[in-house]
Every structure is written in C-alpha cells, then in structure tokens.
Coordinates of C-alpha atoms in Angstrom, one line a residue:
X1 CA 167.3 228.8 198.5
X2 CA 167.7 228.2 195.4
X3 CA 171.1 227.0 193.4
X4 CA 172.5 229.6 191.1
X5 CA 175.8 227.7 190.0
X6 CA 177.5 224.5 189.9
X7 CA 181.1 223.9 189.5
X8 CA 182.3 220.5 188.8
X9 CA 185.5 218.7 188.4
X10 CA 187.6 220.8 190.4
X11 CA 190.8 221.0 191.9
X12 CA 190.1 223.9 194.9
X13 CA 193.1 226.1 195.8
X14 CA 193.1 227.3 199.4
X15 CA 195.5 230.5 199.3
X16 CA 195.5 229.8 203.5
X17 CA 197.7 226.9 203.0
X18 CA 198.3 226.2 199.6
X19 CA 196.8 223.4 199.4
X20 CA 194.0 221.8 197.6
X21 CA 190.9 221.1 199.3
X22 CA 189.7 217.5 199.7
X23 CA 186.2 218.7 198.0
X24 CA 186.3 218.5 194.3
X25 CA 182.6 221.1 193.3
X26 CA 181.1 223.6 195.0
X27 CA 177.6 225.1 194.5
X28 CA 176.5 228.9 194.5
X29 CA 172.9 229.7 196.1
X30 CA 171.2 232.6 194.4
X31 CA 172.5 235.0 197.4
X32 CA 175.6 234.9 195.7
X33 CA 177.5 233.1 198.2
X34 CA 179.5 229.8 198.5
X35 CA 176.5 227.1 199.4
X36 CA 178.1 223.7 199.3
X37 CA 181.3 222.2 199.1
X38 CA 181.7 218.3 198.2
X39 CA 182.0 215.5 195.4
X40 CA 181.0 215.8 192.3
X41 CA 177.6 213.7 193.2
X42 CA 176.7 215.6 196.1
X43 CA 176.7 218.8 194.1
X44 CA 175.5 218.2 190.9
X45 CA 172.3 216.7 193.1
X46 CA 172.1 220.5 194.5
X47 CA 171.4 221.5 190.6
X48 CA 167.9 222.7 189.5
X49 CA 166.7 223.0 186.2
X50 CA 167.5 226.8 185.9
X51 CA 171.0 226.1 187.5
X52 CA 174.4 226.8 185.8
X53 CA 176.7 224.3 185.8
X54 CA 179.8 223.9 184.3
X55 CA 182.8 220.7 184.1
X56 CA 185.9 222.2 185.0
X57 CA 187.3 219.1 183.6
X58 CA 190.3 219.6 186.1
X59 CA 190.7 223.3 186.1
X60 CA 192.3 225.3 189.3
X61 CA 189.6 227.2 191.3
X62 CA 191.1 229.8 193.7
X63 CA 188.9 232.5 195.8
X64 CA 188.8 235.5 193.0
X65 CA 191.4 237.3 192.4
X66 CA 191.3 241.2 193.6
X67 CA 193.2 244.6 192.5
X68 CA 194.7 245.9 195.6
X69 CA 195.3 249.2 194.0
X70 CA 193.9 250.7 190.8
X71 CA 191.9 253.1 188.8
X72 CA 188.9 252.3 186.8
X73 CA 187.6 255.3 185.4
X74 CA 190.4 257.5 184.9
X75 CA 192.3 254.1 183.5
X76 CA 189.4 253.7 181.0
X77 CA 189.8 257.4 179.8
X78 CA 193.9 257.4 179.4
X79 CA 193.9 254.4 177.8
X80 CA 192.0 255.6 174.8
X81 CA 194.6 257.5 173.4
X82 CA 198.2 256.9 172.1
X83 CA 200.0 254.3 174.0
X84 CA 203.8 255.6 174.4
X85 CA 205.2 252.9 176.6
X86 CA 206.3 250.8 174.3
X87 CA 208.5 253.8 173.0
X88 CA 212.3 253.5 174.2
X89 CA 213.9 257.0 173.1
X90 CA 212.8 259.8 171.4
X91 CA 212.8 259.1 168.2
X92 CA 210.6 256.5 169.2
X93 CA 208.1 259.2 170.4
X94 CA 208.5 261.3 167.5
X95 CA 207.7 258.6 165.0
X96 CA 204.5 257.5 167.1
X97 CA 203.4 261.3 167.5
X98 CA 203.4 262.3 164.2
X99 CA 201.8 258.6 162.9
X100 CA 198.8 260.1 165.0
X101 CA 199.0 263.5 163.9
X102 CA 198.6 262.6 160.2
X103 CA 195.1 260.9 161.4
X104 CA 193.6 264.1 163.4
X105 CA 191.5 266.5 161.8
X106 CA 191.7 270.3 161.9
X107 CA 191.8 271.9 165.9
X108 CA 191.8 267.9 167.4
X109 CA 193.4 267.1 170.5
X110 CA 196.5 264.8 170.8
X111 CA 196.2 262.7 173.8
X112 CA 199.3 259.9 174.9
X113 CA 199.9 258.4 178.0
X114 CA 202.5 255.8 179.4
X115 CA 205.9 258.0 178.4
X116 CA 208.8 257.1 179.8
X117 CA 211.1 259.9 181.3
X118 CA 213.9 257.4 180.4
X119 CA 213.3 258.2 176.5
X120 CA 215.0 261.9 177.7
X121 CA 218.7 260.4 178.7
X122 CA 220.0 262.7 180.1
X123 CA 217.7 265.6 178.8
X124 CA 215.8 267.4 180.6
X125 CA 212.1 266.0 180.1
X126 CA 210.5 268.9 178.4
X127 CA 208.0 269.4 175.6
X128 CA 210.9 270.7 173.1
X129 CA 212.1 267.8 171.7
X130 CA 208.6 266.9 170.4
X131 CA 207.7 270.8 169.2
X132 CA 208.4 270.3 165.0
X133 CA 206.2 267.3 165.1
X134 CA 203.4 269.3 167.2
X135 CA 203.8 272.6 166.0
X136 CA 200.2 273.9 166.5
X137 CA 198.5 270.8 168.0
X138 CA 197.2 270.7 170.9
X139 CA 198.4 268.2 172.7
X140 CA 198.2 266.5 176.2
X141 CA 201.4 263.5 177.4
X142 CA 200.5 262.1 180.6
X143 CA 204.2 260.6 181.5
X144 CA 203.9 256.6 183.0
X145 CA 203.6 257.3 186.6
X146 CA 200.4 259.6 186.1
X147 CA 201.3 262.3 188.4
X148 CA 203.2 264.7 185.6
X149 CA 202.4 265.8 181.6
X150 CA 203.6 267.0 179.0
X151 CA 201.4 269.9 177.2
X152 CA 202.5 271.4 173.8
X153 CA 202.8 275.0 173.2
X154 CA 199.4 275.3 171.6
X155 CA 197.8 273.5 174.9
X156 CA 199.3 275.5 176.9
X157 CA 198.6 278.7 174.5
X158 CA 194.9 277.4 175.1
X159 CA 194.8 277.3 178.5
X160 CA 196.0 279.9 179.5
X161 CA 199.5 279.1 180.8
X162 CA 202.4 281.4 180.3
X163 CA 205.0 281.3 183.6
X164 CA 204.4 279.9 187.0
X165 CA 201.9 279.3 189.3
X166 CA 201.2 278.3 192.7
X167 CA 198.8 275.8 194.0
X168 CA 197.5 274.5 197.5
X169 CA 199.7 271.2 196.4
X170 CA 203.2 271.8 197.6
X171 CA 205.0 269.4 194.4
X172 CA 202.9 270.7 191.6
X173 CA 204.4 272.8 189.2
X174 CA 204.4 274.7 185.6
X175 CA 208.2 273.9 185.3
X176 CA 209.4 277.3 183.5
X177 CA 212.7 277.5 181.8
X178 CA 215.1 280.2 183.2
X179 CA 213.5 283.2 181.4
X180 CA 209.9 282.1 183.5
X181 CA 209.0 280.3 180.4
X182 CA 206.7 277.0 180.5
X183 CA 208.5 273.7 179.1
X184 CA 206.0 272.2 179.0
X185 CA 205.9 269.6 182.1
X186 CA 203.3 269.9 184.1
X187 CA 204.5 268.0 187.7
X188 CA 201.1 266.7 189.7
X189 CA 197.4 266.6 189.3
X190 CA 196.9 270.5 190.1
X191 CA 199.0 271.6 187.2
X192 CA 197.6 269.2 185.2
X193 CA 194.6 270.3 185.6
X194 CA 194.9 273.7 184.1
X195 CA 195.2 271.8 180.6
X196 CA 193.2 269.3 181.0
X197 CA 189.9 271.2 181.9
X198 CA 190.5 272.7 178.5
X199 CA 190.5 269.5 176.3
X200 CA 187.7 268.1 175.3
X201 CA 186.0 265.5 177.4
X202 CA 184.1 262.4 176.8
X203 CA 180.4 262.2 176.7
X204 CA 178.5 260.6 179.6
X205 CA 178.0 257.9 176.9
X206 CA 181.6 257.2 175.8
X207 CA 182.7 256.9 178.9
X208 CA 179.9 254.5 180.3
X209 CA 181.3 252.3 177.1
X210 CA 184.5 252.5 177.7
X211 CA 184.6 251.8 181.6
X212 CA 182.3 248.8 181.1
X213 CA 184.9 247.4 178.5
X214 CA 187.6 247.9 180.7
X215 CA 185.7 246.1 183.4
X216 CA 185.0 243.2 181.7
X217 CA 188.7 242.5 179.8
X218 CA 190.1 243.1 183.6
X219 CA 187.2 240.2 184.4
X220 CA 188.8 237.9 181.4
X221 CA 192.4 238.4 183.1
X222 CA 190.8 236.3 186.2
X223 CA 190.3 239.8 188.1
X224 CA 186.7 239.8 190.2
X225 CA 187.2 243.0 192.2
X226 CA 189.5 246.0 192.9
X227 CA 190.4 248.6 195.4
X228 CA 189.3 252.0 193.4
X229 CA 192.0 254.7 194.5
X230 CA 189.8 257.5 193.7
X231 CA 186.3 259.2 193.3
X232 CA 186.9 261.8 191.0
X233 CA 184.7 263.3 188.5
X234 CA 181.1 261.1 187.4
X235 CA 183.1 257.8 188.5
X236 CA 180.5 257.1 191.4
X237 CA 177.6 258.0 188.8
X238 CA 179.2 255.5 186.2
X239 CA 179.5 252.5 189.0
X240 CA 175.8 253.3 190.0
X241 CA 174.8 253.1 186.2
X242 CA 176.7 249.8 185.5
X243 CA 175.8 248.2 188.8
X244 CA 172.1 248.7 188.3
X245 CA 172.3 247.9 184.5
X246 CA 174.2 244.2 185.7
X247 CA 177.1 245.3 183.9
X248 CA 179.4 246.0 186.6
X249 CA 182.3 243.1 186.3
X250 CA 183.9 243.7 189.2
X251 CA 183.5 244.4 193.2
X252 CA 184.9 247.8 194.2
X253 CA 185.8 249.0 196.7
X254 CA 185.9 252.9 196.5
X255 CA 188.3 255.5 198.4
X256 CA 187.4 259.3 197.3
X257 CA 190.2 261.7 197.9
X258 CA 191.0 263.6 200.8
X259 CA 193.2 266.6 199.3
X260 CA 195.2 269.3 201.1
X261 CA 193.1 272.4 201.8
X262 CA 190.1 270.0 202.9
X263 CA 188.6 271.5 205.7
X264 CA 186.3 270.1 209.0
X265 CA 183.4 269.9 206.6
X266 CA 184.9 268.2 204.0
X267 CA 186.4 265.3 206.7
X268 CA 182.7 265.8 207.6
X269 CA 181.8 265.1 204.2
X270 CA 184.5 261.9 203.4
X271 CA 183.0 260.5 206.2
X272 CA 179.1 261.0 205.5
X273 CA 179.9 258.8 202.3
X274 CA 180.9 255.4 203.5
X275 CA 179.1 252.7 202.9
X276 CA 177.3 254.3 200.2
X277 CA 176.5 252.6 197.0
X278 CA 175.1 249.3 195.3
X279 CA 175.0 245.9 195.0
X280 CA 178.6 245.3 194.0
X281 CA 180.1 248.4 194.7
X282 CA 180.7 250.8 197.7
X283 CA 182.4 253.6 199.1
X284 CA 184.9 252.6 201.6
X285 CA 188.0 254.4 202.8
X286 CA 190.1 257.3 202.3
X287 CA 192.8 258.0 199.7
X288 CA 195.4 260.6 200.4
X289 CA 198.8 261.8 199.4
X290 CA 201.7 262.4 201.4
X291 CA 204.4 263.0 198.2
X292 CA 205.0 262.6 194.5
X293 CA 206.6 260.3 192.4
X294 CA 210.6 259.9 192.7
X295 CA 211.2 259.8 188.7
X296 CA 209.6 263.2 188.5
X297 CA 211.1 264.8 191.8
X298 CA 208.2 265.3 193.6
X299 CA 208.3 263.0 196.3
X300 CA 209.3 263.3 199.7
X301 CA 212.6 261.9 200.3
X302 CA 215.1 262.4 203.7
X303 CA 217.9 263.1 201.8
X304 CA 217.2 265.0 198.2
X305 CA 217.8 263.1 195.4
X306 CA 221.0 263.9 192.8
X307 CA 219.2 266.7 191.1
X308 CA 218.4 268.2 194.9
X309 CA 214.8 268.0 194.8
X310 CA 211.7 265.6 196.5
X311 CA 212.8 266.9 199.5
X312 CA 209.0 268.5 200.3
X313 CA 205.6 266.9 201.3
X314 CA 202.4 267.0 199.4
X315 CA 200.7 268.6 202.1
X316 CA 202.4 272.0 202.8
X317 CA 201.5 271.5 206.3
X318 CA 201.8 267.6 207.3
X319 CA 200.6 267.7 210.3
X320 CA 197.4 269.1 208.6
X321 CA 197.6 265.8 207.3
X322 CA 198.4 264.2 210.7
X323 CA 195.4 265.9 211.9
X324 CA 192.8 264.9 209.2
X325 CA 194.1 260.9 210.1
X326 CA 193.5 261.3 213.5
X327 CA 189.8 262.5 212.6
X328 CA 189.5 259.6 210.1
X329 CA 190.5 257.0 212.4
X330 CA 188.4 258.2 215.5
X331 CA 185.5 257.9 212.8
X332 CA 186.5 254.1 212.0
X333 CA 187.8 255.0 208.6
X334 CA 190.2 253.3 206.9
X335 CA 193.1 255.2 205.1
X336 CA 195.4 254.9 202.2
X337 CA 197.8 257.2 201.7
X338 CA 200.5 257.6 198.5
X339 CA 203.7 257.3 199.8
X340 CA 206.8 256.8 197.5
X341 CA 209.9 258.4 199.6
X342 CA 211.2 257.5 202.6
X343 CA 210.0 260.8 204.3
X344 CA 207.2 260.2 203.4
X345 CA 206.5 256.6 204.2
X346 CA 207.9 257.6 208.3
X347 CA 205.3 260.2 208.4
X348 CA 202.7 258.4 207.4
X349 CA 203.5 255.7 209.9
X350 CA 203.8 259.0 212.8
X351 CA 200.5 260.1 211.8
X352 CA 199.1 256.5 212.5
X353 CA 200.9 256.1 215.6
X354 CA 199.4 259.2 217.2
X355 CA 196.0 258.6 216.0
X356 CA 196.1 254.9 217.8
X357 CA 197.6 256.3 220.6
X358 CA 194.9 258.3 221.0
X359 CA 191.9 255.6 221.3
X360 CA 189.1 254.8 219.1
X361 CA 188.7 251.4 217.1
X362 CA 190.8 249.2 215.7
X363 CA 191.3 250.8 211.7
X364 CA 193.5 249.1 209.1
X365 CA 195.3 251.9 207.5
X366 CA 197.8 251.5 204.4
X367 CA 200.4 252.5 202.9
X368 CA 200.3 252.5 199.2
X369 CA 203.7 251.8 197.0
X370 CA 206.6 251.9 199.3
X371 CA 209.5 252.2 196.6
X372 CA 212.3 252.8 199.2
X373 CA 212.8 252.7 202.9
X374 CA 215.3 252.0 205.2
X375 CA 215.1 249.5 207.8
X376 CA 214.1 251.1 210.7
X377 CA 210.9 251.7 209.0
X378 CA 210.1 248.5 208.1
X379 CA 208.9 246.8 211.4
X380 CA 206.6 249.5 212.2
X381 CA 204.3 248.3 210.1
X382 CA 203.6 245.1 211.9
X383 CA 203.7 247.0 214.8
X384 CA 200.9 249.6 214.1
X385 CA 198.7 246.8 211.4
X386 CA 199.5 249.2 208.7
X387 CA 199.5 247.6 205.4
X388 CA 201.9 247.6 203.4
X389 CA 200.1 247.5 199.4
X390 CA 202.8 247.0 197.1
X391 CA 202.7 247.0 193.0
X392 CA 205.7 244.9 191.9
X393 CA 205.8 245.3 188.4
X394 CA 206.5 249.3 188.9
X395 CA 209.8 248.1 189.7
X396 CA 209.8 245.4 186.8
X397 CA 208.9 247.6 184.4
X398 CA 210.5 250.8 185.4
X399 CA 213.9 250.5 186.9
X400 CA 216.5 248.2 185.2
X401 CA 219.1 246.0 187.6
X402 CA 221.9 248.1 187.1
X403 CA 220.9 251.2 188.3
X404 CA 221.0 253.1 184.6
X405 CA 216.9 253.8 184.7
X406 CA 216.0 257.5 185.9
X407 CA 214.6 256.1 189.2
X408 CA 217.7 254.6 190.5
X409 CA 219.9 257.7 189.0
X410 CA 218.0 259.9 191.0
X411 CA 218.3 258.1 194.0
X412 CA 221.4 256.9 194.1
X413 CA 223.1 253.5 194.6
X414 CA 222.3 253.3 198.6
X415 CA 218.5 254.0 198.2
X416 CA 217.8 252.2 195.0
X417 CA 219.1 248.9 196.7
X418 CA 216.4 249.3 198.9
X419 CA 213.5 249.2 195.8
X420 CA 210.0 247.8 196.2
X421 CA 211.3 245.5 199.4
X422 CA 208.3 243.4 199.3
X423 CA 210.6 240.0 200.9
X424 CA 211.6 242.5 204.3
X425 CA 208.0 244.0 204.7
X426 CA 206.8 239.9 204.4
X427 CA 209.3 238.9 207.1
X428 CA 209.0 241.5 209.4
X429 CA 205.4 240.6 209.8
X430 CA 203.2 243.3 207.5
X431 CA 200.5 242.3 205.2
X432 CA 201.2 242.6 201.8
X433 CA 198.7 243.8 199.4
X434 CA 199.3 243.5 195.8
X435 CA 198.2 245.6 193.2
X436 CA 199.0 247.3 189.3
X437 CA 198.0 250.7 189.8
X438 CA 196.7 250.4 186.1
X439 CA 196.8 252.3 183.7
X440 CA 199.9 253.3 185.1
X441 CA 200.9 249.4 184.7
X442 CA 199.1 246.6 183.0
X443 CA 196.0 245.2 185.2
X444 CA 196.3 241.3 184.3
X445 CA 196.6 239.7 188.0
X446 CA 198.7 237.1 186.8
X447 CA 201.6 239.3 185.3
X448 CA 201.8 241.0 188.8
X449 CA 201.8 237.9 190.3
X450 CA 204.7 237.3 188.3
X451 CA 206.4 240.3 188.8
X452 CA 206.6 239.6 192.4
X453 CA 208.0 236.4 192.0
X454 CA 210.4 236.9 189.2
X455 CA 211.4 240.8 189.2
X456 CA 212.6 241.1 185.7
X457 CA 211.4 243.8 183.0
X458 CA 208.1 241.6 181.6
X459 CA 208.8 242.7 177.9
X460 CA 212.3 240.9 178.3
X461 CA 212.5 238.6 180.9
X462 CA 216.3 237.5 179.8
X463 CA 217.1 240.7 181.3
X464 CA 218.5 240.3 185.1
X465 CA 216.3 241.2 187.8
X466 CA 216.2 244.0 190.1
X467 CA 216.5 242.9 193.9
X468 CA 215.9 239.0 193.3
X469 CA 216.0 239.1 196.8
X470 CA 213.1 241.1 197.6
X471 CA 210.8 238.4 195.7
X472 CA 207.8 236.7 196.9
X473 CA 207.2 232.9 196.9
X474 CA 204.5 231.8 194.7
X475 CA 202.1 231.4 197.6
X476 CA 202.9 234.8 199.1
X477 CA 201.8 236.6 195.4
X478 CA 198.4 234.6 195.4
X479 CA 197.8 235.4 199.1
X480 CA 198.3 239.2 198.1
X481 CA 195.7 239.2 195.5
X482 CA 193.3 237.1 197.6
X483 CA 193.8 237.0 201.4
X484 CA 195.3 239.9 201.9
X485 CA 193.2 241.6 200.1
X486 CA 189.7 240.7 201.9
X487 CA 191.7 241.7 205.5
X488 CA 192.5 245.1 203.7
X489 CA 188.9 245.2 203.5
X490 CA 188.2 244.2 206.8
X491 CA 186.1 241.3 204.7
X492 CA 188.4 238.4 205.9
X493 CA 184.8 236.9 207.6
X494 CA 183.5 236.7 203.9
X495 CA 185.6 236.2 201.2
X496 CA 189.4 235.3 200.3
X497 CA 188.0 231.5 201.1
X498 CA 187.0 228.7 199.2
X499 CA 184.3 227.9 202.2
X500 CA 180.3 227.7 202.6
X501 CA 179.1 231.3 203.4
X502 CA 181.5 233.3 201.7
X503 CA 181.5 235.4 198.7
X504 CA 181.2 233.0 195.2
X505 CA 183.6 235.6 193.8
X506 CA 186.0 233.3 191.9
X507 CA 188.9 232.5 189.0
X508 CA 189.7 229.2 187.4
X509 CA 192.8 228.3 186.0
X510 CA 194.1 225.7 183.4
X511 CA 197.1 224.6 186.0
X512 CA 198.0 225.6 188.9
X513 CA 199.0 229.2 190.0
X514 CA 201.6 228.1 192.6
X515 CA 203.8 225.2 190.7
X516 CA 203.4 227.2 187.2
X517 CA 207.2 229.3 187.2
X518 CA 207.1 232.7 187.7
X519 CA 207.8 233.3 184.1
X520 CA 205.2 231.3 182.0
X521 CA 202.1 232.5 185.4
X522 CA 201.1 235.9 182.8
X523 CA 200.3 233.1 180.3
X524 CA 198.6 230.9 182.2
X525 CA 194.6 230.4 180.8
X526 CA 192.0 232.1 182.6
X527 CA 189.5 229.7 181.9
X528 CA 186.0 231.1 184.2
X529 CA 185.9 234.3 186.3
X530 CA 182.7 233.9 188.0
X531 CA 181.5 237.4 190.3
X532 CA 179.0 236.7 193.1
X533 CA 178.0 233.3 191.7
X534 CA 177.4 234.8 188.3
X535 CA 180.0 234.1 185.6
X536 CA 181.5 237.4 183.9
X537 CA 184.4 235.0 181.7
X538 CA 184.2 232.1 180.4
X539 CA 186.7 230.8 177.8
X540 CA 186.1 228.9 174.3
X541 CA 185.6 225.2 175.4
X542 CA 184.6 225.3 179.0

C-alpha cells in the first residue's frame, strides 16, 4: 500500500500517559490510517514520489482533536446573523439592533443569536425593551443557550401568534403577559418553531457554503471530528453532499432526535438509520431530552428554582422516556440525553439502570451537560458506564464566581456550588467527554481545554474563577477531547492513539498542550490538522 503522508520532526503526544513517544515521524498509508511509526530515516524511506511530507521542525503531534458535543448545521445557520454575546446590558442590545436595522431593506428579517438573559437584570426577559428599535421588523433573538427566543411583535404578528399554546413538549411555551398577551419569549424548540417556519430560509446553496466554511475554520482550530447532536432538517443531505464532494473537514458522528410523542415506529425508524452514511460521516446514536435550560426555567430541577419554576420534565410522561431507552439499549444503541437539573440527571441515570438490568449488550449511554447535581448522583455514573460529557466553558462564560449571573440566582447558593463538577465526576470514576456545544459557545478545542483547566470568564481571565476546584489537570482536558472521546464512540480499537493501525486523524501544535498554562492553551498555534491522512490545515511556514 501505498504512502499517503509523512510527518517528520516530531515530538508525539500520547494522551494515554502524557508522554512523548520515543518515535520521532510517522507515515500515513493511502487507507488513511497510521502505517509506521519510527525515526526520521526510517520514515522518510517509506516516502514515494506522490507522498506528502511535511518537517514539523519540532511541532507537538497529538491523536486529533474531537467535539464531544456540537451542532454543525444549525451552528452554521445561527451564526450568520447578528452576534449579541458580546452585548452586556440592554443598551448594549439596542445599539447593536438598530446598527443592523439601518442596513435591512424593506420587509427583511432580523436574525441575532447569543443574548444574554443577564442583559435583563432584574427584568423580566421580554421583547419590550427592544420594541421602539423594532417597531415593525420582523425579527427573530435566539437567547445563548439555544433553547428560548425572542420574536418581535411583527414576527409574531406574522406567524400567527397571539396568546398561548400547548405543545407535546412539556417546557415549551408562548410566555403571555397577564392579559394572555405574548411577550415575546418563546421557551424551547416547539415554540420556536411557530416563528421560525415563517422566516425566510436559506437556499440549499447558501447553506452548503456556509456549513463547509464552518467545517473547515473548526478544522484550523486543530478540530478533526465532532459528535453532531442532531439530524434536523437537510443536515444528513448536506454531510452526504460535502463528504462525496471531499469537502467534509471533519469526522461526525451523527445522533438524530428522538422527541416526545415518537411512537414504536419511529424507535423503529431511529434504529433503521444507524450506521448509515459515507466515508467520513455516519449516523450513530440517539439524542434526546429529558429538561430545559436552568437560565430560562425550563429544566427539571428537585427543588424549583427562586422564581418556582423547572420543576417539570421534557417528556410529559418520563417513563415514556424510560421506555423508548430500554428499546434503544436492547437494540445496541447508544444514547445521549440533555440533562441540565438535577431531576433530571437521576432520571436519566434510572432509566439506564432498568434498561441494563434488563439484559442486552453492553451500550455506552451519556449524559450531556450536567450543570448541578448532588453527590449521591455522582458515582452512579461509574457504576452504570454512563458518560458524563461536559462543556466547561458554559460555566466560564456564563455564570460569574460570585453568584450575581442569572444561573446561580435562580438556583441559589447551595446548588450553584455544585456547577459543572467536572473534578468529582473524574474522581468518582466516570469518563469525561468534553465538548462546546457551539454555537451556543465558541468551537476552538483549545479554549475549552482551557476552560476546564482554568474556570474563569475567557473574555477576562483576571476575573476569579467559578469552582477552581472542579478543574481538570492539563492531561485530563486533552484526554477529554481525544481518548475519551473515541470510547464515547466505542472506537477506542481505532483511534485516540498515536499507534500503527489507527485512524491518521491528527493536530500539531507549536508547544506542548500539557506544560502550556491554562491561560495562554486558546492561543497556542495550530500548526497542521491532518483528517484520515489528508491535511485539512496547514499554517503559513510549515
């Protein structure tokens, strides 16, 4: 077989031991996998005339990093329109709003994403205070965490919506005023969807473009491949399209939704659809909900929070939910399920439980984001190979030290000590899987890495950091990107390695990962991202 790549002049990382390898190249057969490790003679002798190779001159090679959690398509889309994070109060907004409504033409659409509920104080978060600037535009704010909007009166004029409704979702909502009168907040994907399916849409084309240069800046940020959290809409169609094109930069791995309401054919259906799709891309596992988000009140909490509300499931009927997991896991299908609250985290652990008690194969289920439980939850994770998949830099970004920020409010001092406890989850034995969840928070591998070592607010990293004592070392971030995330995959046999056989899916770094501080890693060069042997980055001078 022939060799498709040569990397020399290397200093190879093993995430296994944090160690460097006593081989200093490796070679990359045309199959895409690792071929040969050795010196730089042995190697380069493995080169043939049509053979890539590249002097690393030193650089850091570690197996490639991998996305535990995030969403591709839907990320793409967002992301196009007005970025809000960076707004702290509402004036903030205003001024950024009405910037973009002096550029839209006559009947356009407004689109933002990334709000902060924090920008409201102590205001309810409503559509009012944004109403002079969008008097008569339609408009769409999807708030940071992605599970509630903001529509203004001439969206919601548009679509239809004028009071209440109810939806097979238990947390979504048209939040009405007390005359039955929207304000505008739309809470969970169901509600949101009565304005969105209104808006203008992409076209096939546009968003082709736009989730192929998504793909390939995550590629420059070291990323190789990604856990997809959904299967919504055209995304399968758009993976297919890239894939056979060559244009897909990453590997993903794909988990359509199960939703409440899905019935024995559509469990029937989930599990027809594994293990289809290409060359670098392929439907594996199930994504499901069990509760909301906490800074919006829709998640499922044991005690309500101060305003009395996440005190409900997702699923009007959990053990509908129960049920569906015990069908998915006698079929050898993997879960992950959204689980914020601490409610919800316990019955998601049940529902596994009874499924495993109940025979069939071995299945590694998750949990996915984990922002507060109490201790007695903590071990069970270990104890029934549940994965715990954690995105630290939610809790960098969007909770402050002292308890001020909307999340902890709503909590409460007790629960909001217990944030994102990726440390106790560590020692008590789970696998940690790390992720961003972009586009609700920035996809560069190296600033979540960060995050879980250093816990501070990554636009000021002065500021003090919340729960320095649920941080992870250095080797325990890397691991989370790479090991971990081939045995969430059940690919531990083939990738996660730097070792002959296994996936050439890898990142190169000017230094190294693990003695670089925590707060310099997000600047740390990405010098060659390099997917199944073929190289997707590569940066001036290498």
């Amino acid at each position: 077989m022939r060799t498709r790549l040569v990397l020399l002049s290397a200093r190879l990382l093993d995430p296994g031991t944090g160690a460097f390898l006593p081989e200093t190249a490796l070679a990359v057969s045309d199959d895409g996998r690792i071929a040969a490790l050795g010196d730089d003679r042995e190697i380069r002798a493995l080169a043939g005339p049509a053979t890539t190779v590249v002097d690393l001159k030193g650089a850091v090679v570690t197996p490639g990093l991998v996305d535990g959690h995030l969403h591709p398509v839907s990320g793409a889309e967002l992301t196009h329109g007005l970025d809000l994070s960076y707004c702290a109060d509402l004036d903030d907004v205003r001024e950024a709003l009405a910037r973009e409504v002096r550029d839209l033409g006559r009947g356009d659409w407004l689109f933002g994403w990334g709000l902060d509920p924090n920008v409201f104080g102590d205001r309810p978060v409503g559509i009012a205070p944004f109403d002079p600037v969008l008097d008569g535009i339609p408009a769409f704010l999807l708030l940071f965490d992605a599970h509630s909007a903001l529509a203004s009166r001439r969206a919601l004029e548009l679509a239809g919506v004028d009071g209440p409704r109810t939806f097979d979702q238990a947390s979504a909502e048209v939040v009405c005023d007390a005359d039955g009168r929207p304000t505008g907040l739309l809470q969970e994907d169901a509600a949101c969807e009565l304005v969105e399916r209104v808006a203008p849409r992409p076209t096939p084309e546009e968003s082709r473009e736009r989730l192929a240069t998504a793909l390939r800046s995550m590629a420059a940020a070291g990323l190789t491949g990604g856990h997809a959290m959904d299967a919504n809409g055209e995304s399968l169609a758009l993976y297919g399209e890239l894939d056979a094109a060559g244009e897909l930069a990453l590997r993903l791995r794909v988990a359509p939704w199960c939703q409440p309401g899905t019935d024995a054919d559509g469990v029937r259906d989930l599990i027809a659809r594994q293990g289809t799709g290409g060359a670098l891309w392929q439907v594996a596992g199930v994504k499901l909900f069990m509760d909301g988000t906490i800074d919006n009140g829709t998640a499922w909490l044991e005690r309500p929070d101060c305003h009395g509300e996440s005190t409900h499931a997702f699923w009007p009927d959990p053990d509908a939910y129960t049920h569906i997991i015990g069908e998915l896991h006698r079929a050898g299908i993997a879960t992950a399920t959204h689980a914020i609250g601490d409610a919800a985290v316990r019955h998601v652990l049940d529902a596994v439980q009874k499924a495993r008690a109940g025979g069939g194969s071995e299945v590694r289920h998750r949990v996915e984001h984990i922002e507060t439980v109490p201790d007695d939850t903590l071990r069970r994770f270990a104890e029934l190979g549940v994965l715990a998949s954690m995105q630290p830099t939610h809790c960098c970004d969007f909770t402050r030290a002292d308890h001020t920020d909307n999340w902890s409010r709503r909590l409460g001092e007790e629960r909001a000590s217990r944030a994102w406890r990726c440390r106790d989850l560590a020692d008590s034995g789970a696998t940690v899987v790390l992720g961003s969840d972009w586009p609700i928070a920035p996809f560069p591998p190296l600033g979540v890495m960060a995050g879980a070592r250093h816990r501070r607010p990554s636009r000021d990293l002065g500021q003090a950091p919340h729960g320095p004592e649920q941080a992870l070392t250095a080797l325990e971030a890397l691991r989370g990107m790479t090991t971990a995330a081939a045995y969430a995959a059940g690919e531990e046999h083939e990738a996660g390695r730097l070792a002959p056989g296994f996936r050439a899916d890898l990142t190169a770094f000017g230094n190294n990962p693990l003695t670089t501080p925590a707060t310099d890693l997000p600047d740390l060069p990405v010098l060659l991202t390099v997917l199944d042997g073929r190289i997707t980055h590569r940066a001036a001078g290498v």
